[in-house]
Amino acid sequence: MDNLRKKGLRAYFSLRNLVDIKALSVHALLKLFDALILPVISYGSQIWFHKTAFMTQVLNQNMENKPHEALKKIATDPIERLHLKFLKWTLGVHEKTSNIFCWGDTGRSPLLQRLSKRTVDYFKRLENFSRSNIDNLTRHAFEEQKNLNLPWFQRISELITLSTNMPPCYSHSNLSSRNLQSGASVKIHLLQVFNRAWSHAASESSKLQFYQQLKIGGPSFEPYLNISNRDIRRSVAQLRSNEMRVRCEFQQCKTNV
């Protein structure tokens, strides 16, 4: 994954050199990331997904039990570090700005939550393929994973089981029983898990007390990001994300008055 991140960084800096950020909307910048950088850093994710910090936090159910700690660890995944780096550049905030704020105001979730669908769908295709009578390497490789209960098979199976056995707080009423083990259902479940973890972490963060008064609901694309003037947009983002700076500026204004 570190190698993919290096390639992703090259794509990221190439994009920065090519575009005029002041002329593009936030929506456009996020679409450019998804079209030009995400394919680079997610290459082969079906194979290495199970090794990520995101997967570990989900399977250990730390996102429910220790949300703030879990999100910190998820942010250390190489490709999520690049994702957050891009979000902070897009928002115009400091590189040490809270990751919770960046996810929250852009309405983005960790990239690996989105890539879970691809991984589970790949697993399901191989599972169906193994039931056939075709004699080839792919079928035998999957059966070897299954028979030996190797880490890839074991962890993806656990993820599917965990997502299928959703507790009452997670709704899957929009999915038929046939689709409960599909990549789409796993992706929906992980998004719900992330949103709950985000809400808990945001409410518990001492650095985001001012932000808590402004933010309504869970992660969502905030209306101020539609402002065409990037300088104004950036100032609003900085104001919302940094309570200490707001207090200092407010105190300075009181002194000047």
Short mmCIF file of C-alpha atoms in Angstrom, two decimals:
data_model
loop_
_atom_site.label_atom_id
_atom_site.label_comp_id
_atom_site.label_asym_id
_atom_site.label_seq_id
_atom_site.Cartn_x
_atom_site.Cartn_y
_atom_site.Cartn_z
CA MET A 1 0.00 0.00 0.00
CA ASP A 2 2.90 2.36 0.65
CA ASN A 3 3.97 1.91 -2.97
CA LEU A 4 0.44 2.71 -4.17
CA ARG A 5 0.43 5.80 -1.96
CA LYS A 6 3.67 6.99 -3.58
CA LYS A 7 2.08 6.61 -7.00
CA GLY A 8 -1.01 8.35 -5.70
CA LEU A 9 1.10 11.23 -4.40
CA ARG A 10 2.61 11.68 -7.85
CA ALA A 11 -0.89 11.81 -9.33
CA TYR A 12 -1.96 14.24 -6.60
CA PHE A 13 0.91 16.67 -7.18
CA SER A 14 0.45 16.42 -10.94
CA LEU A 15 -3.18 17.37 -10.49
CA ARG A 16 -2.24 20.28 -8.25
CA ASN A 17 0.14 21.58 -10.89
CA LEU A 18 -2.42 21.27 -13.68
CA VAL A 19 -5.57 22.77 -12.17
CA ASP A 20 -6.44 26.26 -11.02
CA ILE A 21 -8.05 25.52 -7.67
CA LYS A 22 -9.66 28.96 -7.56
CA ALA A 23 -11.54 28.24 -10.78
CA LEU A 24 -12.96 24.90 -9.68
CA SER A 25 -15.77 24.05 -7.30
CA VAL A 26 -15.30 21.62 -4.43
CA HIS A 27 -17.59 19.16 -6.21
CA ALA A 28 -15.37 19.32 -9.29
CA LEU A 29 -12.21 18.78 -7.24
CA LEU A 30 -13.67 15.74 -5.49
CA LYS A 31 -14.74 14.29 -8.85
CA LEU A 32 -11.19 14.78 -10.15
CA PHE A 33 -9.85 12.89 -7.13
CA ASP A 34 -12.25 10.01 -7.70
CA ALA A 35 -11.48 9.89 -11.42
CA LEU A 36 -7.71 10.42 -11.46
CA ILE A 37 -6.24 9.50 -8.07
CA LEU A 38 -8.57 6.90 -6.57
CA PRO A 39 -8.00 4.36 -9.38
CA VAL A 40 -4.25 4.61 -8.79
CA ILE A 41 -4.27 4.09 -5.03
CA SER A 42 -7.02 1.44 -5.04
CA TYR A 43 -5.34 -0.83 -7.59
CA GLY A 44 -5.70 -4.45 -6.50
CA SER A 45 -7.63 -3.49 -3.36
CA GLN A 46 -9.60 -6.74 -3.53
CA ILE A 47 -6.39 -8.53 -2.53
CA TRP A 48 -4.94 -6.25 0.16
CA PHE A 49 -8.17 -4.84 1.65
CA HIS A 50 -8.09 -7.34 4.51
CA LYS A 51 -4.69 -6.05 5.72
CA THR A 52 -5.80 -2.46 6.34
CA ALA A 53 -6.28 -0.68 9.65
CA PHE A 54 -9.85 0.02 8.55
CA MET A 55 -10.59 -3.70 8.33
CA THR A 56 -8.99 -4.35 11.72
CA GLN A 57 -11.06 -1.64 13.41
CA VAL A 58 -14.28 -2.95 11.85
CA LEU A 59 -13.70 -6.60 12.72
CA ASN A 60 -12.66 -5.75 16.28
CA GLN A 61 -15.78 -3.56 16.51
CA ASN A 62 -13.64 -0.70 17.78
CA MET A 63 -15.68 1.77 15.74
CA GLU A 64 -18.60 1.03 18.04
CA ASN A 65 -16.63 0.64 21.29
CA LYS A 66 -13.72 3.08 20.84
CA PRO A 67 -14.80 5.41 18.01
CA HIS A 68 -12.26 8.20 18.53
CA GLU A 69 -9.33 5.80 18.74
CA ALA A 70 -10.64 3.75 15.80
CA LEU A 71 -10.93 6.78 13.50
CA LYS A 72 -7.40 7.85 14.42
CA LYS A 73 -6.08 4.46 13.37
CA ILE A 74 -8.14 4.42 10.18
CA ALA A 75 -6.58 7.77 9.25
CA THR A 76 -3.14 6.08 9.32
CA ASP A 77 -3.98 3.80 6.39
CA PRO A 78 -1.67 4.94 3.55
CA ILE A 79 -4.43 5.65 1.05
CA GLU A 80 -6.64 7.36 3.64
CA ARG A 81 -3.73 9.64 4.56
CA LEU A 82 -3.61 10.75 0.94
CA HIS A 83 -7.38 11.14 0.83
CA LEU A 84 -7.31 13.39 3.90
CA LYS A 85 -4.36 15.34 2.49
CA PHE A 86 -6.43 16.05 -0.61
CA LEU A 87 -9.48 17.06 1.43
CA LYS A 88 -7.42 19.52 3.48
CA TRP A 89 -5.94 21.05 0.34
CA THR A 90 -9.42 21.31 -1.18
CA LEU A 91 -10.84 22.94 1.95
CA GLY A 92 -7.82 25.22 2.33
CA VAL A 93 -7.16 24.22 5.93
CA HIS A 94 -3.95 23.33 7.76
CA GLU A 95 -2.52 19.83 7.41
CA LYS A 96 -3.03 19.29 11.15
CA THR A 97 -6.72 20.19 11.00
CA SER A 98 -9.00 17.56 12.54
CA ASN A 99 -9.74 14.63 10.26
CA ILE A 100 -13.19 14.45 11.82
CA PHE A 101 -13.88 17.96 10.53
CA CYS A 102 -12.65 17.10 7.02
CA TRP A 103 -14.82 14.00 6.75
CA GLY A 104 -17.73 15.83 8.33
CA ASP A 105 -17.91 18.96 6.19
CA THR A 106 -17.24 17.25 2.85
CA GLY A 107 -19.58 14.36 3.55
CA ARG A 108 -16.82 11.94 2.64
CA SER A 109 -16.17 8.62 4.35
CA PRO A 110 -12.88 6.68 4.47
CA LEU A 111 -11.99 5.37 1.02
CA LEU A 112 -11.83 1.80 2.28
CA GLN A 113 -15.51 1.94 3.22
CA ARG A 114 -16.23 2.61 -0.45
CA LEU A 115 -13.79 -0.05 -1.64
CA SER A 116 -15.47 -2.70 0.52
CA LYS A 117 -18.12 -3.27 -2.17
CA ARG A 118 -15.48 -4.07 -4.76
CA THR A 119 -13.76 -6.51 -2.40
CA VAL A 120 -16.90 -8.37 -1.33
CA ASP A 121 -18.23 -8.58 -4.88
CA TYR A 122 -14.89 -10.07 -5.96
CA PHE A 123 -15.08 -12.58 -3.08
CA LYS A 124 -18.63 -13.54 -4.09
CA ARG A 125 -17.66 -14.03 -7.73
CA LEU A 126 -14.85 -16.36 -6.70
CA GLU A 127 -17.19 -18.18 -4.33
CA ASN A 128 -19.69 -18.78 -7.14
CA PHE A 129 -16.88 -19.75 -9.48
CA SER A 130 -15.62 -22.36 -7.02
CA ARG A 131 -18.99 -24.10 -7.16
CA SER A 132 -18.56 -24.74 -10.87
CA ASN A 133 -16.84 -27.79 -12.30
CA ILE A 134 -14.34 -25.77 -14.31
CA ASP A 135 -10.81 -26.94 -13.64
CA ASN A 136 -8.58 -23.86 -13.51
CA LEU A 137 -6.09 -22.07 -11.28
CA THR A 138 -8.52 -19.42 -9.99
CA ARG A 139 -10.95 -21.98 -8.65
CA HIS A 140 -8.22 -24.03 -6.97
CA ALA A 141 -6.61 -20.92 -5.45
CA PHE A 142 -9.91 -19.87 -3.86
CA GLU A 143 -10.59 -23.37 -2.56
CA GLU A 144 -7.10 -23.44 -1.06
CA GLN A 145 -7.84 -20.19 0.74
CA LYS A 146 -11.09 -21.66 2.03
CA ASN A 147 -9.73 -25.08 3.07
CA LEU A 148 -6.77 -23.60 4.94
CA ASN A 149 -8.80 -20.67 6.25
CA LEU A 150 -6.07 -18.26 5.17
CA PRO A 151 -6.18 -14.62 6.33
CA TRP A 152 -7.75 -13.20 3.15
CA PHE A 153 -10.62 -15.70 3.13
CA GLN A 154 -11.06 -15.60 6.90
CA ARG A 155 -11.23 -11.82 7.26
CA ILE A 156 -13.49 -11.19 4.25
CA SER A 157 -15.82 -13.94 5.49
CA GLU A 158 -15.91 -12.30 8.93
CA LEU A 159 -16.72 -8.94 7.36
CA ILE A 160 -19.64 -10.40 5.40
CA THR A 161 -20.94 -12.22 8.49
CA LEU A 162 -20.63 -9.10 10.63
CA SER A 163 -22.48 -7.00 8.05
CA THR A 164 -25.20 -9.61 7.62
CA ASN A 165 -25.87 -9.84 11.36
CA MET A 166 -26.66 -6.15 11.67
CA PRO A 167 -27.88 -5.04 15.10
CA PRO A 168 -31.25 -3.22 15.26
CA CYS A 169 -29.57 0.22 15.15
CA TYR A 170 -28.44 -0.49 11.58
CA SER A 171 -31.22 -0.47 9.03
CA HIS A 172 -31.12 -2.71 5.96
CA SER A 173 -34.83 -2.63 5.16
CA ASN A 174 -34.08 -1.40 1.63
CA LEU A 175 -32.26 -4.64 0.81
CA SER A 176 -33.85 -7.97 -0.05
CA SER A 177 -32.79 -11.04 1.91
CA ARG A 178 -30.96 -12.27 -1.17
CA ASN A 179 -28.76 -9.19 -1.20
CA LEU A 180 -27.85 -9.04 2.50
CA GLN A 181 -24.45 -10.57 1.77
CA SER A 182 -23.76 -8.48 -1.32
CA GLY A 183 -21.03 -5.89 -1.66
CA ALA A 184 -23.66 -3.16 -1.68
CA SER A 185 -25.08 -4.25 1.69
CA VAL A 186 -21.62 -4.43 3.26
CA LYS A 187 -20.83 -0.96 1.96
CA ILE A 188 -24.07 0.43 3.41
CA HIS A 189 -23.42 -1.24 6.75
CA LEU A 190 -19.88 0.14 6.96
CA LEU A 191 -21.11 3.63 6.11
CA GLN A 192 -23.62 3.42 8.96
CA VAL A 193 -20.90 2.18 11.30
CA PHE A 194 -18.62 5.05 10.25
CA ASN A 195 -21.34 7.67 10.64
CA ARG A 196 -22.09 6.51 14.17
CA ALA A 197 -18.38 6.43 15.05
CA TRP A 198 -17.95 9.91 13.55
CA SER A 199 -20.85 11.31 15.61
CA HIS A 200 -19.47 9.87 18.85
CA ALA A 201 -15.92 11.01 18.12
CA ALA A 202 -17.03 14.52 17.15
CA SER A 203 -19.10 14.91 20.32
CA GLU A 204 -16.22 13.70 22.52
CA SER A 205 -13.46 15.81 20.95
CA SER A 206 -12.35 18.72 23.12
CA LYS A 207 -10.85 20.40 20.05
CA LEU A 208 -14.16 20.50 18.22
CA GLN A 209 -16.42 22.10 20.81
CA PHE A 210 -17.06 25.13 18.61
CA TYR A 211 -17.60 22.91 15.57
CA GLN A 212 -20.15 20.84 17.51
CA GLN A 213 -22.28 23.96 17.89
CA LEU A 214 -22.25 24.54 14.13
CA LYS A 215 -22.52 21.04 12.70
CA ILE A 216 -26.00 19.63 12.31
CA GLY A 217 -26.31 15.87 11.87
CA GLY A 218 -23.62 13.52 10.60
CA PRO A 219 -21.09 13.86 7.79
CA SER A 220 -22.60 15.81 4.91
CA PHE A 221 -21.53 18.25 2.20
CA GLU A 222 -21.93 21.68 3.76
CA PRO A 223 -23.65 24.49 1.77
CA TYR A 224 -20.76 26.94 2.28
CA LEU A 225 -18.62 24.70 0.07
CA ASN A 226 -20.76 25.83 -2.88
CA ILE A 227 -19.42 29.39 -2.51
CA SER A 228 -17.58 30.17 -5.74
CA ASN A 229 -14.99 32.45 -4.15
CA ARG A 230 -12.31 30.11 -2.78
CA ASP A 231 -10.88 32.67 -0.35
CA ILE A 232 -14.25 33.09 1.35
CA ARG A 233 -14.84 29.35 1.27
CA ARG A 234 -11.45 28.71 2.84
CA SER A 235 -12.01 31.33 5.54
CA VAL A 236 -15.31 29.72 6.52
CA ALA A 237 -13.67 26.29 6.67
CA GLN A 238 -10.86 27.61 8.84
CA LEU A 239 -13.36 29.35 11.10
CA ARG A 240 -15.43 26.19 11.54
CA SER A 241 -12.48 23.88 12.10
CA ASN A 242 -10.37 25.76 14.63
CA GLU A 243 -11.99 26.73 17.93
CA MET A 244 -8.79 28.18 19.42
CA ARG A 245 -8.31 30.48 16.47
CA VAL A 246 -11.90 31.67 16.73
CA ARG A 247 -11.46 32.46 20.42
CA CYS A 248 -8.23 34.36 19.77
CA GLU A 249 -9.78 36.42 16.97
CA PHE A 250 -12.88 37.07 19.06
CA GLN A 251 -10.77 38.22 21.99
CA GLN A 252 -8.71 40.45 19.70
CA CYS A 253 -11.88 42.05 18.36
CA LYS A 254 -13.12 42.73 21.89
CA THR A 255 -9.78 44.32 22.76
CA ASN A 256 -9.83 46.53 19.66
CA VAL A 257 -13.36 47.67 20.43
#
